[in-house]
Amino acid sequence: MSDTPAYETEILRTGSELEAVDSIRAVVDMLHRGEVVALPTETVYGLGADAFDAEAVGKIFTTKERPSFDPLIVHVPNKRALHDVAQVPEELERLVARLTETFWPGPLTVLLPKAAALPDVVTAGLPTVGVRMSDHPMFKRVMKHFGGPLAAPSANLFGQLSPTSCAAVESQLSGRIPAILDGGACGRGLESTIVRLHATEPKPTIEILRPGPITAEDLKPHGKVIFAERNEDVEAQSPEAPGMLASHYAPSTPLRLLSSPQDFKPEEGKRYALLSYRGQEKDGYLDLHEWDEISILSPGSGRVAEAGIRLFHVLFQLDQQGFDEIVAEPVPDRSVGKAILEKLRKASFNQ
Ligand code: TXA
Ligand code: MG
Protein backbone atom coordinates (compact mmCIF):
# COMPACT_ATOMS: atom_id res chain seq x y z
CA MET A 1 0.00 0.00 0.00
CA SER A 2 1.60 3.22 -1.12
CA ASP A 3 -0.16 5.52 1.35
CA THR A 4 0.83 3.51 4.44
CA PRO A 5 3.62 5.31 6.29
CA ALA A 6 6.67 3.17 6.83
CA TYR A 7 7.50 2.71 10.50
CA GLU A 8 10.33 1.07 12.34
CA THR A 9 8.02 -0.95 14.59
CA GLU A 10 9.16 -0.83 18.21
CA ILE A 11 8.48 -3.84 20.44
CA LEU A 12 7.60 -2.48 23.88
CA ARG A 13 8.26 -5.10 26.56
CA THR A 14 6.41 -5.59 29.80
CA GLY A 15 8.42 -8.42 31.39
CA SER A 16 9.36 -6.41 34.46
CA GLU A 17 7.47 -3.64 36.24
CA LEU A 18 10.17 -1.14 35.19
CA GLU A 19 9.72 -2.07 31.54
CA ALA A 20 5.93 -2.09 31.83
CA VAL A 21 5.80 1.46 33.26
CA ASP A 22 7.95 2.86 30.45
CA SER A 23 6.17 0.88 27.75
CA ILE A 24 2.70 1.89 28.89
CA ARG A 25 3.73 5.54 29.06
CA ALA A 26 5.11 5.32 25.51
CA VAL A 27 1.92 3.68 24.21
CA VAL A 28 -0.35 6.23 25.87
CA ASP A 29 1.73 9.08 24.34
CA MET A 30 1.38 7.53 20.90
CA LEU A 31 -2.38 7.12 21.31
CA HIS A 32 -2.69 10.76 22.38
CA ARG A 33 -0.75 11.75 19.24
CA GLY A 34 -3.32 9.93 17.09
CA GLU A 35 -1.18 6.89 16.32
CA VAL A 36 -2.36 3.31 15.96
CA VAL A 37 -0.69 0.77 18.29
CA ALA A 38 -0.99 -3.01 18.70
CA LEU A 39 -2.05 -4.00 22.22
CA PRO A 40 -2.56 -7.33 23.99
CA THR A 41 -6.06 -8.24 25.13
CA GLU A 42 -7.18 -11.46 26.80
CA THR A 43 -8.72 -12.64 23.49
CA VAL A 44 -6.38 -11.64 20.65
CA TYR A 45 -4.06 -8.68 20.04
CA GLY A 46 -5.94 -5.53 19.06
CA LEU A 47 -5.01 -2.55 16.91
CA GLY A 48 -5.99 0.41 19.06
CA ALA A 49 -6.65 4.08 18.37
CA ASP A 50 -8.50 6.90 20.17
CA ALA A 51 -12.17 6.15 19.40
CA PHE A 52 -13.03 9.87 19.40
CA ASP A 53 -10.27 10.79 16.93
CA ALA A 54 -11.78 10.09 13.51
CA GLU A 55 -8.45 10.49 11.75
CA ALA A 56 -6.71 8.02 14.05
CA VAL A 57 -9.56 5.54 13.58
CA GLY A 58 -9.23 5.98 9.83
CA LYS A 59 -5.61 4.84 10.12
CA ILE A 60 -6.80 1.52 11.59
CA PHE A 61 -8.64 0.78 8.35
CA THR A 62 -5.65 1.61 6.14
CA THR A 63 -3.18 -0.25 8.37
CA LYS A 64 -5.31 -3.42 8.30
CA GLU A 65 -6.41 -2.93 4.68
CA ARG A 66 -9.88 -3.37 6.12
CA PRO A 67 -12.85 -2.33 3.99
CA SER A 68 -14.44 0.86 5.31
CA PHE A 69 -17.86 -0.85 5.62
CA ASP A 70 -16.62 -3.22 8.34
CA PRO A 71 -17.29 -1.66 11.79
CA LEU A 72 -14.82 -1.66 14.71
CA ILE A 73 -15.32 -2.74 18.32
CA VAL A 74 -14.92 -0.04 20.98
CA HIS A 75 -13.13 -0.85 24.27
CA VAL A 76 -14.09 1.10 27.36
CA PRO A 77 -11.90 1.76 30.43
CA ASN A 78 -14.73 1.02 32.91
CA LYS A 79 -18.40 0.05 32.97
CA ARG A 80 -19.66 3.63 33.31
CA ALA A 81 -17.86 4.62 30.12
CA LEU A 82 -20.27 2.40 28.17
CA HIS A 83 -22.61 5.40 28.24
CA ASP A 84 -20.01 7.63 26.54
CA VAL A 85 -20.07 5.49 23.39
CA ALA A 86 -23.51 3.81 23.43
CA GLN A 87 -27.10 4.43 24.43
CA VAL A 88 -28.75 1.76 26.53
CA PRO A 89 -32.47 1.55 25.64
CA GLU A 90 -34.63 1.58 28.76
CA GLU A 91 -36.14 -1.83 28.00
CA LEU A 92 -32.63 -3.37 27.92
CA GLU A 93 -31.20 -1.59 30.96
CA ARG A 94 -31.58 -4.54 33.34
CA LEU A 95 -30.15 -7.07 30.93
CA VAL A 96 -27.18 -4.86 30.03
CA ALA A 97 -26.47 -4.27 33.72
CA ARG A 98 -26.56 -8.01 34.41
CA LEU A 99 -24.35 -8.90 31.47
CA THR A 100 -21.74 -6.26 32.21
CA GLU A 101 -21.73 -7.11 35.93
CA THR A 102 -21.24 -10.79 35.14
CA PHE A 103 -18.90 -10.73 32.15
CA TRP A 104 -16.97 -7.43 32.23
CA PRO A 105 -14.10 -7.09 32.18
CA GLY A 106 -14.02 -10.04 29.80
CA PRO A 107 -14.58 -11.40 26.29
CA LEU A 108 -18.18 -10.28 25.70
CA THR A 109 -19.01 -7.59 23.12
CA VAL A 110 -22.48 -6.09 23.30
CA LEU A 111 -24.10 -4.34 20.34
CA LEU A 112 -26.09 -1.24 21.29
CA PRO A 113 -27.28 1.95 19.60
CA LYS A 114 -24.24 4.21 19.23
CA ALA A 115 -23.84 7.52 21.05
CA ALA A 116 -24.17 10.47 18.67
CA ALA A 117 -20.76 11.82 19.72
CA LEU A 118 -18.89 8.69 18.58
CA PRO A 119 -17.44 9.32 15.11
CA ASP A 120 -19.31 7.47 12.36
CA VAL A 121 -16.08 6.05 10.95
CA VAL A 122 -15.85 3.75 14.01
CA THR A 123 -19.12 1.96 13.25
CA ALA A 124 -18.76 2.22 9.47
CA GLY A 125 -21.88 4.38 9.46
CA LEU A 126 -24.03 1.82 11.32
CA PRO A 127 -26.44 3.06 14.01
CA THR A 128 -25.05 0.47 16.46
CA VAL A 129 -21.70 0.02 18.18
CA GLY A 130 -20.02 -3.09 19.61
CA VAL A 131 -18.64 -2.38 23.09
CA ARG A 132 -16.43 -4.42 25.37
CA MET A 133 -14.11 -4.04 28.36
CA SER A 134 -10.92 -6.07 28.20
CA ASP A 135 -9.57 -8.01 31.15
CA HIS A 136 -5.90 -8.00 30.09
CA PRO A 137 -3.74 -6.42 32.82
CA MET A 138 -1.62 -4.42 30.34
CA PHE A 139 -4.60 -3.34 28.26
CA LYS A 140 -6.35 -2.21 31.45
CA ARG A 141 -3.33 -0.14 32.44
CA VAL A 142 -3.19 1.50 29.02
CA MET A 143 -6.91 2.29 29.26
CA LYS A 144 -6.60 3.70 32.76
CA HIS A 145 -3.80 6.08 31.76
CA PHE A 146 -5.33 6.96 28.40
CA GLY A 147 -8.65 7.61 30.11
CA GLY A 148 -11.05 7.25 27.17
CA PRO A 149 -12.42 4.58 24.83
CA LEU A 150 -10.26 2.91 22.20
CA ALA A 151 -11.44 1.50 18.90
CA ALA A 152 -9.60 -1.80 18.46
CA PRO A 153 -10.21 -4.56 15.95
CA SER A 154 -7.99 -7.64 15.89
CA ALA A 155 -4.40 -6.74 14.93
CA ASN A 156 -4.26 -8.75 11.71
CA LEU A 157 -4.34 -7.77 8.06
CA PHE A 158 -7.89 -8.09 6.76
CA GLY A 159 -8.75 -11.73 6.09
CA GLN A 160 -5.69 -13.17 7.81
CA LEU A 161 -5.32 -14.99 11.12
CA SER A 162 -5.97 -13.11 14.34
CA PRO A 163 -2.71 -12.81 16.31
CA THR A 164 -2.41 -14.21 19.83
CA SER A 165 1.25 -13.28 20.41
CA CYS A 166 3.56 -10.34 19.76
CA ALA A 167 5.44 -12.42 17.15
CA ALA A 168 2.21 -13.11 15.28
CA VAL A 169 1.39 -9.37 15.17
CA GLU A 170 4.92 -8.61 14.00
CA SER A 171 4.70 -11.07 11.14
CA GLN A 172 1.71 -9.19 9.70
CA LEU A 173 2.10 -5.55 10.76
CA SER A 174 5.82 -4.92 11.14
CA GLY A 175 6.63 -1.63 9.39
CA ARG A 176 2.99 -0.51 9.36
CA ILE A 177 2.65 0.67 12.97
CA PRO A 178 4.96 2.53 15.39
CA ALA A 179 4.76 -0.04 18.20
CA ILE A 180 3.51 -3.34 19.58
CA LEU A 181 3.00 -3.65 23.33
CA ASP A 182 4.23 -7.17 24.11
CA GLY A 183 1.95 -8.59 26.79
CA GLY A 184 2.79 -12.24 26.15
CA ALA A 185 0.41 -14.87 24.83
CA CYS A 186 -3.32 -14.11 24.97
CA GLY A 187 -5.04 -16.16 27.68
CA ARG A 188 -8.33 -16.77 25.82
CA GLY A 189 -6.95 -17.06 22.29
CA LEU A 190 -10.29 -16.50 20.47
CA GLU A 191 -12.05 -13.22 19.69
CA SER A 192 -14.82 -12.07 22.03
CA THR A 193 -18.37 -13.38 21.79
CA ILE A 194 -20.57 -10.74 20.09
CA VAL A 195 -24.22 -10.47 21.11
CA ARG A 196 -27.26 -8.48 20.01
CA LEU A 197 -30.03 -8.02 22.59
CA HIS A 198 -33.80 -8.08 22.14
CA ALA A 199 -36.39 -6.98 24.71
CA THR A 200 -38.73 -9.98 24.41
CA GLU A 201 -41.26 -11.41 26.91
CA PRO A 202 -41.27 -13.30 29.22
CA LYS A 203 -37.49 -13.07 29.08
CA PRO A 204 -35.05 -11.11 26.93
CA THR A 205 -33.33 -12.71 23.94
CA ILE A 206 -29.55 -12.81 23.60
CA GLU A 207 -28.58 -13.39 19.98
CA ILE A 208 -25.03 -14.65 19.43
CA LEU A 209 -23.63 -13.09 16.26
CA ARG A 210 -20.08 -14.36 16.75
CA PRO A 211 -19.48 -17.38 19.01
CA GLY A 212 -16.47 -16.98 21.30
CA PRO A 213 -15.12 -17.65 24.78
CA ILE A 214 -18.38 -16.69 26.53
CA THR A 215 -20.61 -19.58 25.50
CA ALA A 216 -24.36 -20.03 25.08
CA GLU A 217 -24.32 -21.97 28.37
CA ASP A 218 -22.68 -19.00 30.11
CA LEU A 219 -25.34 -16.63 28.76
CA LYS A 220 -28.36 -18.83 29.42
CA PRO A 221 -29.08 -17.64 32.99
CA HIS A 222 -29.62 -14.14 31.56
CA GLY A 223 -32.09 -14.76 28.75
CA LYS A 224 -33.18 -16.94 25.85
CA VAL A 225 -30.05 -17.60 23.80
CA ILE A 226 -30.25 -17.94 20.03
CA PHE A 227 -27.60 -18.09 17.31
CA ALA A 228 -27.88 -15.59 14.45
CA GLU A 229 -28.78 -17.36 11.25
CA ARG A 230 -26.00 -17.28 8.73
CA ASN A 231 -27.05 -16.46 5.24
CA GLU A 232 -24.01 -16.04 3.02
CA ASP A 233 -25.97 -14.23 0.28
CA VAL A 234 -27.27 -11.64 2.69
CA GLU A 235 -23.93 -11.43 4.45
CA ALA A 236 -22.06 -10.64 1.27
CA GLN A 237 -24.13 -7.49 0.78
CA SER A 238 -25.02 -6.46 4.29
CA PRO A 239 -22.58 -4.68 6.57
CA GLU A 240 -25.03 -5.51 9.38
CA ALA A 241 -23.52 -8.96 9.93
CA PRO A 242 -20.17 -9.32 11.68
CA GLY A 243 -17.28 -11.21 10.14
CA MET A 244 -19.44 -11.09 7.08
CA LEU A 245 -17.18 -12.50 4.42
CA ALA A 246 -17.29 -16.25 4.00
CA SER A 247 -13.50 -16.57 3.83
CA HIS A 248 -11.86 -14.97 6.83
CA TYR A 249 -9.13 -15.64 9.37
CA ALA A 250 -7.36 -17.80 6.82
CA PRO A 251 -3.72 -18.91 7.09
CA SER A 252 -1.74 -18.54 3.84
CA THR A 253 -1.35 -22.33 3.64
CA PRO A 254 -4.58 -23.85 2.23
CA LEU A 255 -6.60 -25.41 5.03
CA ARG A 256 -9.09 -28.26 4.62
CA LEU A 257 -11.59 -29.03 7.36
CA LEU A 258 -12.64 -32.68 7.39
CA SER A 259 -16.02 -33.93 8.61
CA SER A 260 -14.81 -37.52 8.91
CA PRO A 261 -11.60 -39.49 8.21
CA GLN A 262 -13.07 -40.80 4.91
CA ASP A 263 -13.07 -37.25 3.52
CA PHE A 264 -9.29 -37.23 3.20
CA LYS A 265 -7.93 -38.15 -0.27
CA PRO A 266 -4.23 -37.31 -0.35
CA GLU A 267 -2.54 -36.29 -3.59
CA GLU A 268 0.83 -37.81 -4.44
CA GLY A 269 3.86 -35.72 -3.50
CA LYS A 270 1.99 -33.15 -1.39
CA ARG A 271 3.15 -32.34 2.12
CA TYR A 272 0.28 -32.45 4.58
CA ALA A 273 0.19 -31.27 8.20
CA LEU A 274 -2.54 -32.59 10.48
CA LEU A 275 -4.25 -30.20 12.87
CA SER A 276 -5.41 -32.79 15.36
CA TYR A 277 -7.99 -32.09 18.03
CA ARG A 278 -6.75 -34.33 20.86
CA GLY A 279 -3.92 -36.30 19.24
CA GLN A 280 -5.65 -39.59 19.96
CA GLU A 281 -5.52 -42.57 17.62
CA LYS A 282 -9.06 -43.60 18.43
CA ASP A 283 -10.37 -40.44 16.75
CA GLY A 284 -9.28 -42.01 13.44
CA TYR A 285 -7.07 -39.31 11.92
CA LEU A 286 -3.53 -39.94 13.18
CA ASP A 287 -3.06 -43.18 11.21
CA LEU A 288 -4.82 -41.95 8.12
CA HIS A 289 -1.64 -40.77 6.43
CA GLU A 290 2.10 -40.34 6.94
CA TRP A 291 1.68 -36.74 8.03
CA ASP A 292 4.63 -34.40 7.59
CA GLU A 293 3.64 -32.80 10.87
CA ILE A 294 1.01 -33.36 13.54
CA SER A 295 0.01 -30.40 15.71
CA ILE A 296 -2.40 -31.03 18.54
CA LEU A 297 -4.92 -28.40 19.59
CA SER A 298 -5.63 -29.88 22.98
CA PRO A 299 -2.72 -32.09 24.04
CA GLY A 300 -3.35 -31.61 27.75
CA SER A 301 -7.01 -31.81 28.71
CA GLY A 302 -8.32 -33.09 25.38
CA ARG A 303 -11.09 -30.51 25.63
CA VAL A 304 -12.47 -27.67 23.52
CA ALA A 305 -11.53 -24.95 26.04
CA GLU A 306 -7.82 -25.74 25.66
CA ALA A 307 -8.20 -26.11 21.89
CA GLY A 308 -9.74 -22.62 21.70
CA ILE A 309 -6.86 -21.04 23.57
CA ARG A 310 -4.31 -22.66 21.24
CA LEU A 311 -6.08 -22.52 17.85
CA PHE A 312 -4.62 -19.32 16.35
CA HIS A 313 -1.20 -19.97 17.90
CA VAL A 314 -0.94 -23.47 16.41
CA LEU A 315 -2.21 -22.26 13.01
CA PHE A 316 0.34 -19.43 13.04
CA GLN A 317 3.15 -21.91 13.69
CA LEU A 318 1.96 -24.38 11.05
CA ASP A 319 1.64 -21.55 8.56
CA GLN A 320 5.36 -20.73 8.90
CA GLN A 321 6.42 -24.19 7.72
CA GLY A 322 5.45 -24.20 4.07
CA PHE A 323 3.19 -27.28 3.93
CA ASP A 324 1.03 -27.79 0.86
CA GLU A 325 -2.04 -28.18 3.01
CA ILE A 326 -3.18 -28.08 6.62
CA VAL A 327 -5.78 -30.79 7.24
CA ALA A 328 -7.99 -30.08 10.24
CA GLU A 329 -9.93 -32.63 12.27
CA PRO A 330 -13.38 -31.43 13.33
CA VAL A 331 -13.90 -30.52 16.99
CA PRO A 332 -17.13 -31.08 18.96
CA ASP A 333 -19.89 -28.64 18.02
CA ARG A 334 -20.55 -27.44 21.56
CA SER A 335 -19.38 -24.81 24.02
CA VAL A 336 -16.17 -23.10 22.76
CA GLY A 337 -16.07 -25.78 20.04
CA LYS A 338 -18.72 -23.76 18.17
CA ALA A 339 -16.32 -20.83 17.89
CA ILE A 340 -13.43 -23.08 16.84
CA LEU A 341 -15.54 -24.74 14.14
CA GLU A 342 -16.65 -21.36 12.83
CA LYS A 343 -13.02 -20.22 12.51
CA LEU A 344 -11.98 -23.48 10.83
CA ARG A 345 -14.92 -23.31 8.39
CA LYS A 346 -14.06 -19.76 7.45
CA ALA A 347 -10.40 -20.64 7.05
CA SER A 348 -11.03 -23.71 4.91
CA PHE A 349 -11.27 -23.76 1.13
CA ASN A 350 -13.60 -26.76 1.02
CA GLN A 351 -16.51 -25.45 3.14
O1 TXA B 1 -11.89 -10.04 21.08
C1 TXA B 1 -12.17 -9.16 20.27
O2 TXA B 1 -13.35 -8.81 20.06
C2 TXA B 1 -11.03 -8.50 19.53
C3 TXA B 1 -10.14 -7.78 20.55
C4 TXA B 1 -9.02 -7.04 19.90
O3 TXA B 1 -10.92 -6.96 21.34
N1 TXA B 1 -11.52 -7.60 18.54
C5 TXA B 1 -12.09 -8.02 17.40
O4 TXA B 1 -12.48 -7.02 16.55
O5 TXA B 1 -12.23 -9.19 17.12
P1 TXA B 1 -12.71 -7.24 14.99
O6 TXA B 1 -12.93 -5.89 14.45
O7 TXA B 1 -11.60 -8.00 14.41
O8 TXA B 1 -14.03 -8.05 14.91
C6 TXA B 1 -15.23 -7.40 15.24
C7 TXA B 1 -16.37 -7.95 14.46
C8 TXA B 1 -16.25 -7.65 12.98
O9 TXA B 1 -16.60 -8.83 12.27
C9 TXA B 1 -17.30 -6.57 12.75
O10 TXA B 1 -17.89 -6.71 11.50
C10 TXA B 1 -18.28 -6.83 13.89
O11 TXA B 1 -17.53 -7.32 14.93
N2 TXA B 1 -18.94 -5.61 14.33
C11 TXA B 1 -18.39 -4.56 14.97
N3 TXA B 1 -19.31 -3.61 15.20
C12 TXA B 1 -20.48 -4.07 14.71
C13 TXA B 1 -21.80 -3.54 14.62
N4 TXA B 1 -22.10 -2.34 15.09
N5 TXA B 1 -22.77 -4.31 14.05
C14 TXA B 1 -22.47 -5.52 13.56
N6 TXA B 1 -21.24 -6.07 13.60
C15 TXA B 1 -20.25 -5.36 14.17
MG1 MG C 1 -10.92 -9.52 13.29
XYZ file of C-alpha atoms and ligand atoms in Angstrom:
385
model
C 0.000 0.000 0.000
C 1.598 3.215 -1.121
C -0.159 5.520 1.346
C 0.826 3.507 4.435
C 3.618 5.311 6.293
C 6.669 3.170 6.833
C 7.503 2.711 10.498
C 10.333 1.069 12.338
C 8.025 -0.948 14.591
C 9.157 -0.828 18.209
C 8.483 -3.837 20.445
C 7.603 -2.480 23.884
C 8.262 -5.104 26.561
C 6.405 -5.590 29.803
C 8.420 -8.418 31.392
C 9.363 -6.409 34.462
C 7.466 -3.635 36.240
C 10.170 -1.141 35.190
C 9.719 -2.070 31.539
C 5.934 -2.089 31.833
C 5.803 1.459 33.257
C 7.949 2.856 30.452
C 6.170 0.877 27.753
C 2.704 1.888 28.888
C 3.730 5.538 29.056
C 5.108 5.316 25.507
C 1.924 3.676 24.212
C -0.350 6.229 25.866
C 1.728 9.083 24.342
C 1.378 7.527 20.901
C -2.377 7.119 21.305
C -2.693 10.762 22.384
C -0.751 11.752 19.243
C -3.319 9.926 17.090
C -1.179 6.888 16.321
C -2.361 3.314 15.961
C -0.692 0.772 18.286
C -0.986 -3.014 18.703
C -2.047 -4.004 22.220
C -2.555 -7.331 23.988
C -6.064 -8.239 25.132
C -7.182 -11.464 26.797
C -8.721 -12.637 23.492
C -6.375 -11.644 20.653
C -4.061 -8.682 20.042
C -5.935 -5.532 19.057
C -5.005 -2.555 16.910
C -5.989 0.412 19.059
C -6.652 4.080 18.375
C -8.499 6.896 20.168
C -12.166 6.153 19.398
C -13.034 9.870 19.404
C -10.268 10.792 16.929
C -11.783 10.086 13.513
C -8.453 10.494 11.750
C -6.709 8.018 14.049
C -9.565 5.540 13.582
C -9.231 5.981 9.827
C -5.614 4.839 10.121
C -6.801 1.519 11.589
C -8.643 0.781 8.346
C -5.648 1.614 6.139
C -3.185 -0.249 8.372
C -5.309 -3.416 8.298
C -6.413 -2.928 4.683
C -9.882 -3.372 6.121
C -12.855 -2.327 3.987
C -14.435 0.857 5.315
C -17.857 -0.852 5.616
C -16.616 -3.222 8.343
C -17.293 -1.661 11.790
C -14.823 -1.664 14.708
C -15.323 -2.738 18.324
C -14.921 -0.041 20.983
C -13.129 -0.849 24.266
C -14.087 1.103 27.356
C -11.903 1.755 30.430
C -14.729 1.022 32.914
C -18.400 0.054 32.970
C -19.659 3.629 33.312
C -17.857 4.621 30.123
C -20.265 2.398 28.175
C -22.615 5.400 28.240
C -20.009 7.627 26.539
C -20.074 5.490 23.391
C -23.505 3.811 23.429
C -27.103 4.434 24.434
C -28.753 1.760 26.534
C -32.474 1.548 25.640
C -34.633 1.575 28.760
C -36.136 -1.833 28.002
C -32.628 -3.374 27.915
C -31.198 -1.594 30.964
C -31.579 -4.541 33.340
C -30.152 -7.065 30.933
C -27.180 -4.862 30.027
C -26.469 -4.271 33.723
C -26.562 -8.010 34.413
C -24.353 -8.902 31.467
C -21.740 -6.256 32.212
C -21.727 -7.111 35.928
C -21.242 -10.791 35.137
C -18.902 -10.731 32.154
C -16.974 -7.430 32.228
C -14.104 -7.087 32.177
C -14.022 -10.035 29.796
C -14.575 -11.398 26.290
C -18.184 -10.282 25.697
C -19.006 -7.594 23.116
C -22.480 -6.087 23.303
C -24.102 -4.337 20.335
C -26.085 -1.241 21.294
C -27.283 1.955 19.596
C -24.245 4.207 19.226
C -23.838 7.519 21.048
C -24.172 10.472 18.672
C -20.757 11.819 19.723
C -18.892 8.690 18.584
C -17.440 9.320 15.110
C -19.312 7.470 12.358
C -16.083 6.054 10.947
C -15.850 3.747 14.014
C -19.118 1.965 13.247
C -18.764 2.224 9.470
C -21.880 4.378 9.465
C -24.031 1.824 11.316
C -26.439 3.059 14.009
C -25.051 0.466 16.463
C -21.698 0.020 18.181
C -20.023 -3.089 19.608
C -18.637 -2.383 23.087
C -16.432 -4.421 25.366
C -14.115 -4.039 28.359
C -10.923 -6.070 28.201
C -9.566 -8.009 31.145
C -5.897 -7.998 30.093
C -3.737 -6.416 32.822
C -1.616 -4.421 30.337
C -4.600 -3.339 28.259
C -6.351 -2.209 31.450
C -3.330 -0.135 32.442
C -3.188 1.498 29.022
C -6.913 2.287 29.255
C -6.596 3.702 32.757
C -3.799 6.082 31.759
C -5.334 6.960 28.399
C -8.646 7.613 30.108
C -11.051 7.247 27.167
C -12.420 4.582 24.831
C -10.263 2.912 22.199
C -11.440 1.498 18.901
C -9.600 -1.802 18.456
C -10.212 -4.562 15.953
C -7.986 -7.636 15.893
C -4.398 -6.739 14.926
C -4.256 -8.745 11.709
C -4.341 -7.771 8.064
C -7.887 -8.086 6.758
C -8.750 -11.725 6.091
C -5.691 -13.175 7.809
C -5.321 -14.989 11.122
C -5.967 -13.106 14.344
C -2.709 -12.809 16.307
C -2.409 -14.215 19.832
C 1.255 -13.278 20.410
C 3.561 -10.342 19.761
C 5.440 -12.418 17.146
C 2.206 -13.108 15.283
C 1.386 -9.373 15.168
C 4.920 -8.607 13.996
C 4.703 -11.068 11.143
C 1.715 -9.186 9.704
C 2.096 -5.554 10.757
C 5.819 -4.922 11.143
C 6.633 -1.631 9.388
C 2.990 -0.511 9.362
C 2.649 0.672 12.974
C 4.955 2.527 15.393
C 4.758 -0.041 18.199
C 3.511 -3.345 19.580
C 2.997 -3.648 23.330
C 4.235 -7.168 24.111
C 1.955 -8.588 26.788
C 2.793 -12.240 26.148
C 0.413 -14.872 24.826
C -3.316 -14.113 24.970
C -5.044 -16.161 27.682
C -8.330 -16.772 25.822
C -6.953 -17.064 22.288
C -10.285 -16.501 20.466
C -12.053 -13.219 19.695
C -14.824 -12.065 22.031
C -18.372 -13.376 21.786
C -20.572 -10.741 20.093
C -24.224 -10.470 21.113
C -27.255 -8.481 20.015
C -30.027 -8.021 22.591
C -33.798 -8.082 22.142
C -36.392 -6.982 24.708
C -38.729 -9.984 24.407
C -41.262 -11.406 26.911
C -41.272 -13.303 29.218
C -37.486 -13.072 29.080
C -35.052 -11.107 26.933
C -33.330 -12.711 23.937
C -29.554 -12.809 23.602
C -28.577 -13.391 19.984
C -25.032 -14.653 19.433
C -23.625 -13.088 16.264
C -20.082 -14.362 16.752
C -19.475 -17.378 19.012
C -16.470 -16.985 21.296
C -15.119 -17.651 24.784
C -18.382 -16.688 26.534
C -20.607 -19.579 25.500
C -24.357 -20.034 25.081
C -24.321 -21.969 28.368
C -22.684 -19.002 30.107
C -25.339 -16.627 28.765
C -28.363 -18.828 29.416
C -29.076 -17.645 32.987
C -29.620 -14.144 31.561
C -32.088 -14.763 28.748
C -33.184 -16.937 25.854
C -30.053 -17.595 23.805
C -30.248 -17.941 20.031
C -27.597 -18.090 17.313
C -27.875 -15.594 14.449
C -28.783 -17.361 11.246
C -26.005 -17.275 8.730
C -27.050 -16.462 5.237
C -24.008 -16.045 3.025
C -25.965 -14.226 0.281
C -27.273 -11.639 2.685
C -23.931 -11.431 4.448
C -22.060 -10.638 1.267
C -24.129 -7.488 0.777
C -25.025 -6.464 4.290
C -22.582 -4.682 6.567
C -25.029 -5.508 9.381
C -23.518 -8.957 9.925
C -20.174 -9.316 11.678
C -17.283 -11.214 10.137
C -19.444 -11.092 7.081
C -17.183 -12.504 4.419
C -17.292 -16.254 3.998
C -13.503 -16.573 3.832
C -11.860 -14.973 6.826
C -9.125 -15.637 9.373
C -7.356 -17.801 6.822
C -3.719 -18.908 7.094
C -1.739 -18.538 3.842
C -1.351 -22.330 3.643
C -4.575 -23.850 2.230
C -6.604 -25.415 5.027
C -9.088 -28.259 4.623
C -11.593 -29.025 7.360
C -12.638 -32.675 7.391
C -16.017 -33.933 8.615
C -14.813 -37.521 8.914
C -11.599 -39.493 8.211
C -13.075 -40.801 4.913
C -13.070 -37.252 3.522
C -9.286 -37.232 3.199
C -7.935 -38.148 -0.268
C -4.226 -37.307 -0.351
C -2.538 -36.289 -3.588
C 0.831 -37.809 -4.443
C 3.863 -35.716 -3.498
C 1.993 -33.151 -1.394
C 3.145 -32.341 2.120
C 0.279 -32.449 4.583
C 0.192 -31.268 8.196
C -2.542 -32.585 10.481
C -4.251 -30.195 12.874
C -5.412 -32.788 15.356
C -7.993 -32.088 18.034
C -6.754 -34.333 20.861
C -3.919 -36.298 19.240
C -5.655 -39.588 19.964
C -5.520 -42.570 17.618
C -9.062 -43.599 18.429
C -10.365 -40.436 16.750
C -9.278 -42.012 13.439
C -7.071 -39.310 11.917
C -3.526 -39.941 13.184
C -3.059 -43.178 11.209
C -4.821 -41.948 8.116
C -1.635 -40.767 6.426
C 2.099 -40.336 6.942
C 1.681 -36.738 8.029
C 4.633 -34.396 7.587
C 3.635 -32.805 10.872
C 1.010 -33.361 13.538
C 0.009 -30.402 15.706
C -2.396 -31.034 18.542
C -4.918 -28.397 19.587
C -5.634 -29.884 22.983
C -2.716 -32.090 24.043
C -3.350 -31.608 27.753
C -7.010 -31.809 28.714
C -8.316 -33.091 25.377
C -11.094 -30.512 25.631
C -12.468 -27.674 23.524
C -11.534 -24.951 26.040
C -7.822 -25.736 25.663
C -8.199 -26.109 21.893
C -9.741 -22.621 21.704
C -6.856 -21.038 23.567
C -4.309 -22.663 21.240
C -6.083 -22.519 17.855
C -4.623 -19.323 16.347
C -1.203 -19.968 17.899
C -0.944 -23.467 16.406
C -2.214 -22.259 13.008
C 0.343 -19.430 13.040
C 3.148 -21.914 13.695
C 1.958 -24.375 11.053
C 1.641 -21.546 8.562
C 5.360 -20.725 8.899
C 6.418 -24.188 7.717
C 5.446 -24.198 4.067
C 3.195 -27.279 3.931
C 1.030 -27.787 0.860
C -2.036 -28.182 3.005
C -3.179 -28.085 6.624
C -5.782 -30.790 7.239
C -7.987 -30.084 10.242
C -9.931 -32.630 12.270
C -13.381 -31.433 13.332
C -13.897 -30.519 16.985
C -17.127 -31.084 18.962
C -19.890 -28.636 18.016
C -20.554 -27.440 21.560
C -19.378 -24.814 24.023
C -16.173 -23.100 22.756
C -16.073 -25.779 20.038
C -18.723 -23.762 18.169
C -16.324 -20.826 17.894
C -13.430 -23.079 16.838
C -15.541 -24.736 14.141
C -16.651 -21.358 12.835
C -13.022 -20.216 12.510
C -11.981 -23.484 10.828
C -14.919 -23.306 8.395
C -14.058 -19.760 7.454
C -10.397 -20.637 7.047
C -11.029 -23.714 4.914
C -11.268 -23.760 1.135
C -13.603 -26.761 1.022
C -16.512 -25.452 3.140
O -11.887 -10.041 21.081
C -12.173 -9.164 20.274
O -13.351 -8.812 20.063
C -11.025 -8.502 19.526
C -10.138 -7.783 20.546
C -9.020 -7.038 19.900
O -10.916 -6.962 21.339
N -11.524 -7.600 18.539
C -12.091 -8.023 17.397
O -12.477 -7.021 16.550
O -12.231 -9.192 17.119
P -12.708 -7.241 14.992
O -12.934 -5.891 14.447
O -11.602 -7.999 14.408
O -14.030 -8.049 14.909
C -15.233 -7.399 15.238
C -16.366 -7.954 14.459
C -16.253 -7.649 12.976
O -16.599 -8.828 12.274
C -17.298 -6.571 12.753
O -17.895 -6.715 11.495
C -18.284 -6.831 13.885
O -17.529 -7.317 14.930
N -18.944 -5.614 14.332
C -18.392 -4.563 14.969
N -19.308 -3.614 15.200
C -20.476 -4.072 14.715
C -21.802 -3.541 14.620
N -22.101 -2.343 15.091
N -22.770 -4.312 14.053
C -22.474 -5.524 13.558
N -21.240 -6.069 13.599
C -20.251 -5.364 14.167
Mg -10.918 -9.519 13.289
